[in-house]
Short mmCIF file of C-alpha atoms and ligand atoms in Angstrom, two decimals:
data_model
loop_
_atom_site.label_atom_id
_atom_site.label_comp_id
_atom_site.label_asym_id
_atom_site.label_seq_id
_atom_site.Cartn_x
_atom_site.Cartn_y
_atom_site.Cartn_z
CA MET N 1 -25.35 -17.13 -13.65
CA ASP N 2 -24.69 -17.78 -17.30
CA ARG N 3 -25.27 -14.16 -18.22
CA PHE N 4 -22.29 -13.01 -16.16
CA ARG N 5 -19.89 -15.06 -18.23
CA ARG N 6 -20.76 -12.90 -21.22
CA GLN N 7 -19.81 -9.67 -19.53
CA ILE N 8 -16.52 -8.12 -18.63
CA ILE N 9 -17.96 -6.57 -15.49
CA ILE N 10 -16.55 -3.09 -15.05
CA PRO N 11 -16.10 -1.72 -11.52
CA GLN N 12 -18.74 1.03 -11.91
CA ILE N 13 -21.40 -1.61 -12.66
CA GLY N 14 -20.28 -4.68 -10.72
CA GLU N 15 -22.28 -7.87 -10.28
CA LYS N 16 -24.97 -6.08 -8.27
CA GLY N 17 -25.46 -3.52 -11.02
CA GLN N 18 -25.55 -6.21 -13.68
CA LYS N 19 -28.27 -8.01 -11.72
CA LYS N 20 -30.32 -4.79 -11.57
CA LEU N 21 -30.02 -4.42 -15.34
CA MET N 22 -31.19 -7.98 -15.85
CA GLU N 23 -34.27 -7.36 -13.71
CA GLU N 24 -35.17 -3.99 -15.26
CA LYS N 25 -38.13 -3.69 -17.60
CA VAL N 26 -37.82 -1.30 -20.54
CA GLU N 27 -40.63 -0.17 -22.86
CA VAL N 28 -39.88 1.52 -26.16
CA LEU N 29 -42.52 3.44 -28.13
CA ALA N 30 -41.50 4.09 -31.74
CA GLU N 31 -43.03 4.55 -35.15
CA LYS N 32 -41.19 1.64 -36.77
CA ILE N 33 -38.43 -0.85 -36.03
CA GLU N 34 -35.88 1.06 -38.17
CA ASN N 35 -36.06 3.93 -35.65
CA CYS N 36 -35.18 1.74 -32.67
CA ASP N 37 -33.26 -1.31 -33.95
CA LEU N 38 -29.88 -0.27 -32.54
CA LEU N 39 -31.58 0.65 -29.25
CA LEU N 40 -33.11 -2.84 -29.08
CA LEU N 41 -29.81 -4.58 -29.86
CA TYR N 42 -27.80 -2.57 -27.33
CA LEU N 43 -30.39 -2.98 -24.57
CA ALA N 44 -30.33 -6.73 -25.21
CA ALA N 45 -26.52 -6.84 -25.34
CA VAL N 46 -25.96 -5.03 -22.04
CA GLY N 47 -28.26 -7.50 -20.32
CA ILE N 48 -31.69 -5.85 -20.15
CA ASN N 49 -33.79 -9.00 -20.16
CA ASN N 50 -37.32 -7.55 -20.37
CA ILE N 51 -38.16 -5.36 -23.33
CA THR N 52 -41.52 -4.43 -24.87
CA LEU N 53 -41.65 -2.57 -28.17
CA PHE N 54 -44.81 -0.63 -29.03
CA LEU N 55 -44.73 0.24 -32.72
CA SER N 56 -47.06 2.21 -35.01
CA LYS N 57 -46.03 -0.06 -37.87
CA VAL N 58 -45.41 -3.62 -36.77
CA SER N 59 -43.65 -4.91 -39.86
CA ASN N 60 -40.16 -6.03 -40.83
CA VAL N 61 -39.41 -6.92 -37.20
CA ASP N 62 -38.71 -10.67 -37.38
CA SER N 63 -35.04 -10.78 -38.36
CA ILE N 64 -33.92 -8.07 -35.93
CA VAL N 65 -35.93 -9.58 -33.04
CA GLN N 66 -34.54 -13.03 -33.79
CA HIS N 67 -31.02 -11.58 -33.74
CA ALA N 68 -31.67 -9.76 -30.43
CA LYS N 69 -32.78 -13.07 -28.88
CA ASP N 70 -29.67 -14.82 -30.14
CA LEU N 71 -27.54 -11.95 -28.81
CA ASN N 72 -29.15 -12.31 -25.37
CA PRO N 73 -30.86 -15.71 -24.96
CA SER N 74 -32.37 -14.57 -21.61
CA LEU N 75 -34.30 -11.81 -23.39
CA ASN N 76 -38.07 -11.70 -22.98
CA ILE N 77 -39.33 -9.49 -25.75
CA GLU N 78 -42.83 -8.51 -26.77
CA ILE N 79 -43.82 -6.53 -29.85
CA LYS N 80 -47.17 -4.76 -29.73
CA GLY N 81 -49.11 -2.20 -31.71
CA ILE N 82 -48.76 1.25 -30.16
CA ILE N 83 -52.53 1.49 -30.04
CA ASN N 84 -52.44 -1.05 -27.19
CA TYR N 85 -50.08 1.00 -25.05
CA ILE N 86 -51.04 1.48 -21.41
CA LYS N 87 -48.46 2.69 -18.91
CA SER N 88 -48.15 0.07 -16.23
CA ASP N 89 -48.41 1.43 -12.68
CA TYR N 90 -47.14 -1.58 -10.80
CA GLU N 91 -44.24 -2.70 -13.00
CA LYS N 92 -42.66 0.78 -13.11
CA PRO N 93 -40.74 0.22 -16.32
CA THR N 94 -38.33 2.68 -17.90
CA THR N 95 -40.34 4.11 -20.79
CA ILE N 96 -38.60 5.55 -23.85
CA ILE N 97 -40.48 7.39 -26.60
CA VAL N 98 -38.25 7.78 -29.64
CA GLY N 99 -38.93 9.29 -33.06
CA ASP N 100 -39.28 12.49 -35.03
CA ARG N 101 -41.07 15.49 -33.57
CA SER N 102 -44.47 14.76 -35.11
CA PHE N 103 -44.43 11.17 -33.80
CA ILE N 104 -43.59 12.37 -30.28
CA GLU N 105 -46.39 14.97 -30.40
CA GLU N 106 -48.88 12.39 -31.58
CA VAL N 107 -47.94 9.82 -28.92
CA ILE N 108 -47.65 12.21 -26.01
CA GLU N 109 -51.27 13.26 -26.50
CA LYS N 110 -52.39 9.69 -25.97
CA VAL N 111 -50.24 8.58 -23.04
CA GLU N 112 -51.03 9.35 -19.44
CA GLU N 113 -49.04 11.56 -17.10
CA GLY N 114 -45.93 9.83 -15.87
CA SER N 115 -42.19 9.65 -16.30
CA TYR N 116 -40.85 9.20 -19.83
CA ILE N 117 -37.50 9.48 -21.55
CA ILE N 118 -38.31 11.44 -24.68
CA ALA N 119 -35.83 11.18 -27.55
CA ILE N 120 -36.42 13.30 -30.63
CA ALA N 121 -34.57 12.47 -33.84
CA GLN N 122 -34.27 15.09 -36.54
CA PRO N 123 -31.88 14.71 -39.45
CA TRP N 124 -28.37 15.09 -37.94
CA ARG N 125 -29.75 16.29 -34.59
CA VAL N 126 -31.04 14.70 -31.42
CA TYR N 127 -32.80 15.93 -28.29
CA ILE N 128 -33.25 13.80 -25.16
CA LYS N 129 -34.88 14.59 -21.85
CA GLU N 130 -36.36 12.65 -18.99
CA CYS N 131 -39.79 14.22 -18.60
CA ASN N 132 -41.94 13.96 -15.48
CA ASN N 133 -44.76 16.28 -16.49
CA GLN N 134 -46.38 18.04 -19.41
CA LYS N 135 -44.20 21.14 -18.96
CA ASP N 136 -41.02 19.10 -19.47
CA VAL N 137 -42.50 17.64 -22.64
CA GLU N 138 -43.46 21.07 -23.96
CA ARG N 139 -39.96 22.32 -23.26
CA ILE N 140 -38.24 19.64 -25.32
CA LEU N 141 -40.78 19.92 -28.15
CA PHE N 142 -40.13 23.65 -28.24
CA GLN N 143 -36.37 23.06 -28.41
CA ALA N 144 -36.83 20.72 -31.36
CA LYS N 145 -39.18 23.04 -33.22
CA ASP N 146 -36.91 23.92 -36.17
CA PHE N 147 -36.22 21.88 -39.27
CA GLU N 148 -39.15 19.58 -38.65
CA LYS N 149 -40.05 19.41 -42.33
CA GLU N 150 -36.66 18.27 -43.58
CA GLU N 151 -36.71 14.91 -45.27
CA ASP N 152 -33.20 13.58 -45.12
CA THR N 153 -33.28 9.81 -44.68
CA ILE N 154 -29.52 9.59 -44.21
CA GLY N 155 -29.46 12.25 -41.50
CA LEU N 156 -32.53 10.79 -39.79
CA ASN N 157 -31.12 7.24 -39.74
CA LEU N 158 -27.84 8.52 -38.31
CA SER N 159 -29.76 10.35 -35.57
CA CYS N 160 -31.87 7.28 -34.72
CA ASN N 161 -28.80 5.03 -34.49
CA PHE N 162 -26.95 7.59 -32.39
CA LEU N 163 -29.96 7.81 -30.06
CA GLY N 164 -30.07 4.01 -29.73
CA THR N 165 -26.57 3.95 -28.28
CA ILE N 166 -26.85 7.05 -26.06
CA LEU N 167 -30.23 5.92 -24.69
CA THR N 168 -28.83 2.52 -23.71
CA THR N 169 -25.99 4.16 -21.78
CA GLU N 170 -28.53 6.44 -20.10
CA VAL N 171 -30.73 3.46 -19.13
CA ILE N 172 -27.70 1.77 -17.54
CA LYS N 173 -26.87 4.95 -15.61
CA LYS N 174 -30.48 5.44 -14.49
CA VAL N 175 -30.96 1.84 -13.34
CA ILE N 176 -27.66 1.72 -11.44
CA GLY N 177 -27.65 5.36 -10.31
CA LEU N 178 -24.44 6.49 -12.03
CA GLY N 179 -23.30 9.82 -13.45
CA VAL N 180 -25.38 12.75 -14.67
CA SER N 181 -29.14 12.15 -15.02
CA LEU N 182 -31.24 13.06 -18.05
CA HIS N 183 -33.51 15.52 -16.23
CA GLY N 184 -31.47 18.45 -17.52
CA GLY N 185 -31.88 17.27 -21.10
CA PHE N 186 -29.30 16.72 -23.80
CA THR N 187 -28.93 17.87 -27.38
CA PHE N 188 -26.35 16.96 -29.98
CA ASP N 189 -25.70 18.00 -33.57
CA LEU N 190 -24.06 15.28 -35.65
CA LEU N 191 -23.16 17.72 -38.41
CA THR N 192 -21.06 20.00 -36.22
CA SER N 193 -20.28 17.41 -33.48
CA ASP N 194 -21.50 20.00 -31.03
CA SER N 195 -23.77 19.78 -28.02
CA ASN N 196 -24.31 23.55 -28.14
CA LEU N 197 -26.89 23.91 -30.89
CA GLU N 198 -26.59 27.69 -31.04
CA LEU N 199 -23.47 27.15 -33.11
CA GLY N 200 -24.91 24.66 -35.55
CA GLU N 201 -27.14 26.66 -37.85
CA ASN N 202 -25.55 25.77 -41.19
CA ARG N 203 -27.81 22.91 -42.21
CA ILE N 204 -27.52 20.33 -44.90
CA ASN N 205 -30.11 18.11 -46.53
CA LEU N 206 -28.90 15.00 -48.30
CA GLY N 207 -32.48 14.05 -49.20
CA ASN N 208 -32.53 10.50 -50.46
CA LEU N 209 -28.99 10.59 -51.81
CA ASN N 210 -27.97 7.26 -53.31
CA LEU N 211 -24.81 5.78 -51.79
CA ARG N 212 -24.82 2.56 -53.86
CA ASP N 213 -21.57 3.39 -55.67
CA LYS N 214 -19.68 4.07 -52.41
CA LYS N 215 -17.15 1.64 -50.95
CA VAL N 216 -16.07 1.68 -47.31
CA LEU N 217 -13.56 -0.60 -45.59
CA VAL N 218 -14.12 -1.34 -41.89
CA VAL N 219 -11.09 -2.84 -40.15
CA GLY N 220 -12.31 -4.71 -37.08
CA THR N 221 -15.78 -6.22 -36.65
CA GLY N 222 -15.95 -6.01 -32.86
CA GLY N 223 -17.23 -3.31 -30.52
CA LEU N 224 -16.71 -0.42 -32.93
CA GLY N 225 -17.04 -2.36 -36.18
CA SER N 226 -20.53 -3.57 -35.20
CA PRO N 227 -22.26 -0.16 -35.02
CA VAL N 228 -20.20 1.19 -37.93
CA THR N 229 -21.22 -1.59 -40.33
CA LEU N 230 -24.84 -1.78 -39.15
CA THR N 231 -25.17 1.97 -39.64
CA LEU N 232 -23.44 2.11 -43.04
CA ALA N 233 -25.50 -0.84 -44.31
CA LYS N 234 -28.72 0.83 -43.14
CA LEU N 235 -27.75 3.97 -45.07
CA GLY N 236 -27.35 1.90 -48.22
CA ILE N 237 -23.58 2.06 -48.77
CA GLY N 238 -23.03 -0.14 -51.85
CA THR N 239 -19.94 -2.09 -50.77
CA ILE N 240 -18.62 -2.69 -47.27
CA GLY N 241 -15.29 -4.48 -46.82
CA LEU N 242 -14.82 -6.22 -43.45
CA VAL N 243 -11.41 -7.11 -42.06
CA ASP N 244 -10.98 -9.37 -39.01
CA TYR N 245 -9.01 -12.54 -38.26
CA ASP N 246 -10.69 -13.24 -34.90
CA GLN N 247 -13.50 -15.60 -33.90
CA VAL N 248 -16.66 -14.80 -31.95
CA GLU N 249 -16.36 -15.38 -28.19
CA MET N 250 -19.04 -15.23 -25.53
CA SER N 251 -17.31 -12.32 -23.78
CA ASN N 252 -17.78 -10.24 -26.98
CA LEU N 253 -21.55 -10.31 -26.79
CA ASN N 254 -22.10 -7.50 -24.27
CA ARG N 255 -21.16 -5.00 -26.99
CA GLN N 256 -20.39 -6.64 -30.36
CA ILE N 257 -23.94 -6.58 -31.69
CA LEU N 258 -23.00 -7.96 -35.11
CA HIS N 259 -22.47 -11.33 -33.48
CA SER N 260 -24.60 -13.62 -31.33
CA THR N 261 -24.66 -16.78 -29.25
CA SER N 262 -25.13 -19.25 -32.10
CA LYS N 263 -22.03 -17.77 -33.82
CA ILE N 264 -19.59 -18.45 -30.96
CA GLY N 265 -16.48 -20.03 -32.48
CA VAL N 266 -17.31 -18.78 -36.00
CA ALA N 267 -14.97 -16.35 -37.79
CA LYS N 268 -16.14 -12.80 -37.08
CA VAL N 269 -16.14 -11.79 -40.75
CA GLU N 270 -18.42 -14.74 -41.55
CA SER N 271 -20.74 -14.02 -38.64
CA ALA N 272 -20.89 -10.34 -39.64
CA GLN N 273 -21.47 -11.08 -43.31
CA LYS N 274 -24.32 -13.45 -42.50
CA LEU N 275 -26.17 -10.93 -40.35
CA LEU N 276 -25.59 -7.92 -42.61
CA SER N 277 -26.65 -9.86 -45.72
CA SER N 278 -29.83 -11.06 -44.04
CA LEU N 279 -30.79 -7.56 -42.82
CA TYR N 280 -29.57 -5.61 -45.87
CA PRO N 281 -29.50 -7.94 -48.90
CA ASP N 282 -28.69 -5.08 -51.31
CA VAL N 283 -25.36 -4.28 -49.66
CA LYS N 284 -22.32 -6.11 -51.03
CA ILE N 285 -20.14 -7.42 -48.19
CA VAL N 286 -16.50 -8.27 -48.94
CA PRO N 287 -14.90 -10.28 -46.10
CA TYR N 288 -11.13 -10.35 -45.48
CA LYS N 289 -10.24 -12.96 -42.87
CA LEU N 290 -6.74 -11.75 -42.16
CA LYS N 291 -4.60 -9.44 -40.08
CA VAL N 292 -3.64 -6.12 -41.63
CA THR N 293 0.16 -5.79 -41.80
CA ASP N 294 2.64 -3.26 -43.17
CA GLU N 295 3.06 -5.59 -46.15
CA ASN N 296 -0.61 -6.09 -47.14
CA VAL N 297 -2.30 -2.87 -46.00
CA GLN N 298 -2.04 -0.84 -49.21
CA GLU N 299 -3.27 -3.70 -51.38
CA ILE N 300 -6.34 -4.20 -49.14
CA ILE N 301 -7.40 -0.57 -48.75
CA LYS N 302 -6.60 0.85 -52.18
CA ASP N 303 -10.04 0.44 -53.79
CA TYR N 304 -12.04 1.96 -50.93
CA GLY N 305 -13.26 5.54 -50.58
CA VAL N 306 -12.91 5.71 -46.80
CA VAL N 307 -11.21 3.43 -44.26
CA VAL N 308 -12.60 3.02 -40.73
CA GLY N 309 -10.30 1.97 -37.90
CA ALA N 310 -12.42 -0.14 -35.53
CA LEU N 311 -9.47 -1.68 -33.75
CA ASP N 312 -8.53 -2.61 -30.21
CA ASN N 313 -4.79 -1.90 -30.35
CA ILE N 314 -2.47 0.95 -31.24
CA PRO N 315 0.10 -0.89 -33.43
CA SER N 316 -2.63 -1.85 -35.95
CA ARG N 317 -3.81 1.76 -35.99
CA TYR N 318 -0.32 2.90 -37.02
CA ILE N 319 -0.41 0.38 -39.88
CA LEU N 320 -3.80 1.64 -41.14
CA ASN N 321 -2.82 5.27 -40.65
CA ASP N 322 0.34 4.78 -42.70
CA GLY N 323 -1.45 2.80 -45.43
CA CYS N 324 -4.12 5.51 -45.74
CA TYR N 325 -1.42 8.19 -45.84
CA TRP N 326 0.35 6.56 -48.79
CA GLU N 327 -2.89 5.71 -50.63
CA ASN N 328 -4.45 9.14 -49.89
CA ILE N 329 -7.60 7.65 -48.35
CA PRO N 330 -9.48 9.38 -45.50
CA TYR N 331 -9.11 7.42 -42.25
CA VAL N 332 -11.80 7.60 -39.55
CA GLU N 333 -10.36 6.57 -36.21
CA GLY N 334 -12.21 5.62 -33.01
CA ALA N 335 -11.19 4.33 -29.58
CA ILE N 336 -12.94 3.38 -26.34
CA LYS N 337 -12.30 2.62 -22.68
CA THR N 338 -14.90 1.91 -19.93
CA PHE N 339 -17.26 4.96 -20.10
CA TYR N 340 -15.04 7.00 -22.44
CA GLY N 341 -14.46 7.20 -26.17
CA GLN N 342 -12.99 9.35 -28.92
CA VAL N 343 -13.31 9.93 -32.67
CA THR N 344 -11.23 11.79 -35.23
CA ASN N 345 -11.28 12.18 -39.01
CA ILE N 346 -7.86 12.05 -40.66
CA ILE N 347 -7.40 13.40 -44.20
CA PRO N 348 -3.91 12.46 -45.45
CA LYS N 349 -1.64 15.42 -46.16
CA VAL N 350 -4.39 17.84 -45.04
CA THR N 351 -4.89 17.12 -41.33
CA PRO N 352 -2.41 15.79 -38.77
CA CYS N 353 -2.30 11.98 -38.78
CA TYR N 354 -2.78 9.34 -36.08
CA ARG N 355 0.96 9.29 -35.37
CA CYS N 356 0.78 13.04 -34.69
CA MET N 357 -2.00 12.44 -32.15
CA VAL N 358 -0.50 9.34 -30.53
CA PRO N 359 3.31 9.32 -30.82
CA GLU N 360 4.87 5.86 -30.68
CA LYS N 361 5.70 4.48 -27.23
CA GLU N 362 6.82 1.01 -26.34
CA ASP N 363 4.06 0.20 -23.87
CA TYR N 364 1.37 0.64 -26.56
CA PHE N 365 2.51 -2.69 -27.89
CA VAL N 366 1.36 -4.50 -24.75
CA LYS N 367 -2.29 -5.57 -25.12
CA ARG N 368 -4.52 -4.94 -22.12
CA GLU N 369 -7.98 -6.27 -21.35
CA ILE N 370 -10.20 -3.45 -20.11
CA GLY N 371 -13.89 -3.54 -19.32
CA ILE N 372 -16.20 -1.57 -21.57
CA VAL N 373 -19.80 -0.48 -21.07
CA GLY N 374 -21.57 -2.31 -23.90
CA SER N 375 -23.23 0.69 -25.55
CA LEU N 376 -20.17 2.97 -25.36
CA PRO N 377 -18.51 1.64 -28.54
CA GLY N 378 -21.96 2.00 -30.10
CA THR N 379 -21.88 5.77 -29.68
CA ILE N 380 -18.32 6.06 -30.97
CA GLY N 381 -19.05 3.69 -33.89
CA VAL N 382 -22.13 5.67 -34.98
CA LEU N 383 -20.07 8.89 -34.76
CA GLN N 384 -17.44 7.22 -36.97
CA SER N 385 -20.19 6.39 -39.50
CA VAL N 386 -21.23 10.05 -39.46
CA GLU N 387 -17.65 11.03 -40.34
CA VAL N 388 -17.58 8.41 -43.11
CA ILE N 389 -20.67 9.98 -44.70
CA LYS N 390 -19.17 13.46 -44.42
CA ASN N 391 -16.04 12.24 -46.22
CA LEU N 392 -18.02 10.40 -48.91
CA VAL N 393 -20.29 13.32 -49.79
CA GLY N 394 -17.73 16.08 -49.24
CA ILE N 395 -18.95 17.78 -46.07
CA LYS N 396 -16.10 19.46 -44.20
CA SER N 397 -15.98 18.04 -40.69
CA ASN N 398 -15.08 19.76 -37.44
CA LEU N 399 -13.33 16.52 -36.50
CA GLN N 400 -10.70 16.95 -39.21
CA GLY N 401 -7.71 18.01 -37.11
CA SER N 402 -9.69 17.69 -33.86
CA VAL N 403 -10.55 14.76 -31.68
CA LEU N 404 -14.05 14.49 -30.17
CA MET N 405 -13.90 13.09 -26.64
CA TYR N 406 -17.02 11.55 -25.10
CA ASP N 407 -17.50 10.97 -21.39
CA GLY N 408 -20.55 8.72 -21.06
CA LEU N 409 -20.94 9.20 -17.30
CA GLU N 410 -21.03 13.00 -17.54
CA ARG N 411 -22.66 12.87 -20.99
CA ASP N 412 -20.04 15.35 -22.06
CA PHE N 413 -18.64 15.85 -25.57
CA ILE N 414 -15.62 18.07 -26.17
CA LYS N 415 -13.53 18.74 -29.27
CA ILE N 416 -9.80 19.09 -28.80
CA PRO N 417 -7.72 20.31 -31.75
CA PHE N 418 -4.35 18.68 -32.35
CA MET N 419 -1.42 19.83 -34.46
CA ILE N 420 1.03 18.25 -36.85
CA ASN N 421 3.81 16.77 -34.75
CA HIS N 422 7.11 17.79 -36.26
CA LYS N 423 8.64 14.56 -35.08
CA CYS N 424 5.95 12.54 -36.96
CA GLN N 425 7.66 10.20 -39.40
CA LEU N 426 4.99 10.88 -42.07
CA CYS N 427 3.82 14.47 -41.65
CA SER N 428 7.31 15.90 -41.14
CA LEU N 429 8.52 14.48 -44.48
ZN1 ZN Y 501 1.52 12.69 -38.63
#
């Protein structure tokens, strides 16, 4: 089957699991496409072939739907007005209702009893629960009762994008029967990087803060670079620099949602620029089709406010880390492997650096091919974007000096502090 050639099938999913995903039917109920675009792209990328979107506002959907179809040419997608929604008894789809609290309340009154994944986005906060009855729904609405009146477009967009990635991983787990289910519910605070909301009461409201004068460099336009750039562009970052020397391959398309089938063989920076410019014409994209080296790194990064490492190898991370150290630029680092990922926010001369966290070893220089669940880099990439925003607007992050580890199977997030390594060639100077 053609679809299989696009995937690096990981052992937990296997060919059988992939086939189940391809046969699954997913319905998404949302207010507008902006609240579920990353969800749509990741569902398409991981091989969900049957998707129906029910939207309150059916507008602005063409370019994203066209891209989803090019990402997964086997995709059957329908877009309908939410007013036409009827839960199908015989098709037994996975139904996701995603939006802010008032949207969920409004929709839930109209839909019939049944099983729904409810995903509430508030600025910088998300709540998800698989609900089988009215009591479950009431419980999650009660949990999300605070802060409902905040209008913080940046925080809300970050929450919606984060939900898109987490929900896709949860759909994969549900369809295949892996890991912890969503019946127990899940909450996460993007501001504190904490899944225990009791601790996250210091709120922030960025309102409609203008980010047009901000410049961010994203090194790597693959699994991590895709969600990072799509998120930053959606938030209205003025200038995004893209660094990559690679070309688009079919095996990229289970996770690298910036690219698509018609771009196979095209330089990744070109493919990325084309998509980002068509979706977000106001964002200036600066492509660098090259490999970052010790010699060129400082020249490339020096005009940017934050650098994002969206790389697939450790030697390049050392180069970026060192360049950012000498240029005094915050460096947001992310990494992924199968169902696991991690994020940290490095502030030169303030926090420990990447070399402190990952001391140099010879075997890091051997490149390995490992399978990755398509939506996993999505979650890490959106979390990297959250850290970028914190650095740009001056919010102190709990991930400065700590690494956030994500286990997608257990849906577990933990923060682990790390110290300056006195053998580090930079920090021990
Ligand atoms: Zn260091």
